GROMACS .gro file of C-alpha atoms in nm:
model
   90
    1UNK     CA    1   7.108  -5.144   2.025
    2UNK     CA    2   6.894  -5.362   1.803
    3UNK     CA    3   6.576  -5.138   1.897
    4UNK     CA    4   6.711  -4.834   1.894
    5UNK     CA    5   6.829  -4.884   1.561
    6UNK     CA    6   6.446  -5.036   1.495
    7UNK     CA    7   6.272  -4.725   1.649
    8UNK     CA    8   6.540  -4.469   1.443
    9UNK     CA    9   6.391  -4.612   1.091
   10UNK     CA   10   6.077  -4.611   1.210
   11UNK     CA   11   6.081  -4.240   1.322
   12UNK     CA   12   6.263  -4.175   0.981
   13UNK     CA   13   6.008  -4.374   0.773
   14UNK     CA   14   5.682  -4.196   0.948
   15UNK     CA   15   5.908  -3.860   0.909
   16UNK     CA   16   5.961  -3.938   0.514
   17UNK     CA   17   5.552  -4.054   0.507
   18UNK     CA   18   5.460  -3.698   0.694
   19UNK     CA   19   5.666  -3.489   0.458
   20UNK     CA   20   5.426  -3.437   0.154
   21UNK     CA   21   5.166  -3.370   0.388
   22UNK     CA   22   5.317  -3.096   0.571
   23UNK     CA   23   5.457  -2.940   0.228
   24UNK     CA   24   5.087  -2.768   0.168
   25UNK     CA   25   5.010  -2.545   0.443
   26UNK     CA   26   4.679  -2.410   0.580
   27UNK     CA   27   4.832  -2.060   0.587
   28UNK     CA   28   4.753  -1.845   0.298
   29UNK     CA   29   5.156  -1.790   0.052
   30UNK     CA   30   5.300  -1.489   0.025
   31UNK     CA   31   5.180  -1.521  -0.352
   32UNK     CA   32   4.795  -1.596  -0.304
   33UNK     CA   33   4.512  -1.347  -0.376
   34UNK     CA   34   4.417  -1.211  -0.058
   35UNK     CA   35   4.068  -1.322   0.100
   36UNK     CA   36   3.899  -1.006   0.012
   37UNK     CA   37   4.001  -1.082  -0.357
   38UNK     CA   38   3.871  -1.395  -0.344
   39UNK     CA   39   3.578  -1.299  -0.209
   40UNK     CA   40   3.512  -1.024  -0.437
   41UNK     CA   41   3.590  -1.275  -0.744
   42UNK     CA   42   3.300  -1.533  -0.593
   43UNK     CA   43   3.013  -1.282  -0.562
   44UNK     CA   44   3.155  -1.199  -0.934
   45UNK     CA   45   3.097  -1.565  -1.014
   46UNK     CA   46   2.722  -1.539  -0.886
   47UNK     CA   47   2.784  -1.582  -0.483
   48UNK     CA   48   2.567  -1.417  -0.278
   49UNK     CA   49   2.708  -1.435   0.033
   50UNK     CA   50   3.060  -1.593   0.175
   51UNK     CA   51   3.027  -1.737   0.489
   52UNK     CA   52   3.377  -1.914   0.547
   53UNK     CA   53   3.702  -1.891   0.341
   54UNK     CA   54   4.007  -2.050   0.489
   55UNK     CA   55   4.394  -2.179   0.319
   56UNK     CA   56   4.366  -2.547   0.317
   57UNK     CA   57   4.548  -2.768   0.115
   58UNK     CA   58   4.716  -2.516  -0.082
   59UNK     CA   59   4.386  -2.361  -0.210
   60UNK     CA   60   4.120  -2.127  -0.076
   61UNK     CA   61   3.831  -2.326   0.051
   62UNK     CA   62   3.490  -2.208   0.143
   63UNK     CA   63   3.087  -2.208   0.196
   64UNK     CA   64   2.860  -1.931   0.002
   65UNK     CA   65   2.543  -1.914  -0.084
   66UNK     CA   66   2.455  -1.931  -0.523
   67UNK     CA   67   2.121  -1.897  -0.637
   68UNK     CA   68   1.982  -1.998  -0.316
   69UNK     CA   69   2.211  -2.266  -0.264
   70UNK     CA   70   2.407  -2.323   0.013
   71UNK     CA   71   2.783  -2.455  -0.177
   72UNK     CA   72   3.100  -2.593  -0.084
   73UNK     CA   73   3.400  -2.457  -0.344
   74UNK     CA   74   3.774  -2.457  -0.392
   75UNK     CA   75   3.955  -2.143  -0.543
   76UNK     CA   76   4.305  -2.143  -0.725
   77UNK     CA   77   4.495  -1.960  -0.522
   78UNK     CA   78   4.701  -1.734  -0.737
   79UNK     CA   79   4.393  -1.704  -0.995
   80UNK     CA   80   4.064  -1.687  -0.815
   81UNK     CA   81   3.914  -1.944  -1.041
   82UNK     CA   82   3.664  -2.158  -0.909
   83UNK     CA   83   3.839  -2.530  -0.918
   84UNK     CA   84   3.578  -2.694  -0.729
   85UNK     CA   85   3.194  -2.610  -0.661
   86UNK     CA   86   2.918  -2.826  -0.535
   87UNK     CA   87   2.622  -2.796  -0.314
   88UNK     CA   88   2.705  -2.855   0.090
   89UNK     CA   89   2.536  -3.194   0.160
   90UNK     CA   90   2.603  -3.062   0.532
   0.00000   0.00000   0.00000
């Protein structure tokens, strides 16, 4: 009985730990700016090229080329800011 009571919390505490995580899907909302939006709004911002754009985290994430440069960047996604932008390292 001891255990079982032991391996309940446990499952409850990893369930509790796992919560925020899962909260933030990879799947655009029903309220984002579609991709082609988004996409449109980068080559706006000086992109040249998009060459991935998936949900993640609860923002669009993506590669593109800018000025030559191959960069990583984060868009808001009800916006289409630019949140994040560096150069891919990869």
């Amino acid at each position: 009985m001891k255990s079982r009571n032991l391996a309940l919390i446990a499952l409850a505490a990893a369930l509790g730990i796992a919560g925020p995580a899962i909260a933030k899907s990879d799947k655009p909302g029903a309220d984002w700016m579609p991709a082609e939006q988004v996409k449109q709004k980068l080559m706006d911002a000086g992109y040249s090229s998009i060459t991935e754009l998936e949900a993640d985290d609860g923002h669009w994430e993506g590669e593109g080329m800018k000025n030559g440069v191959k960069m990583e960047f984060h868009v808001d996604p009800k916006t289409g800011a630019i949140t994040k932008e560096k150069p891919d390292k990869d």
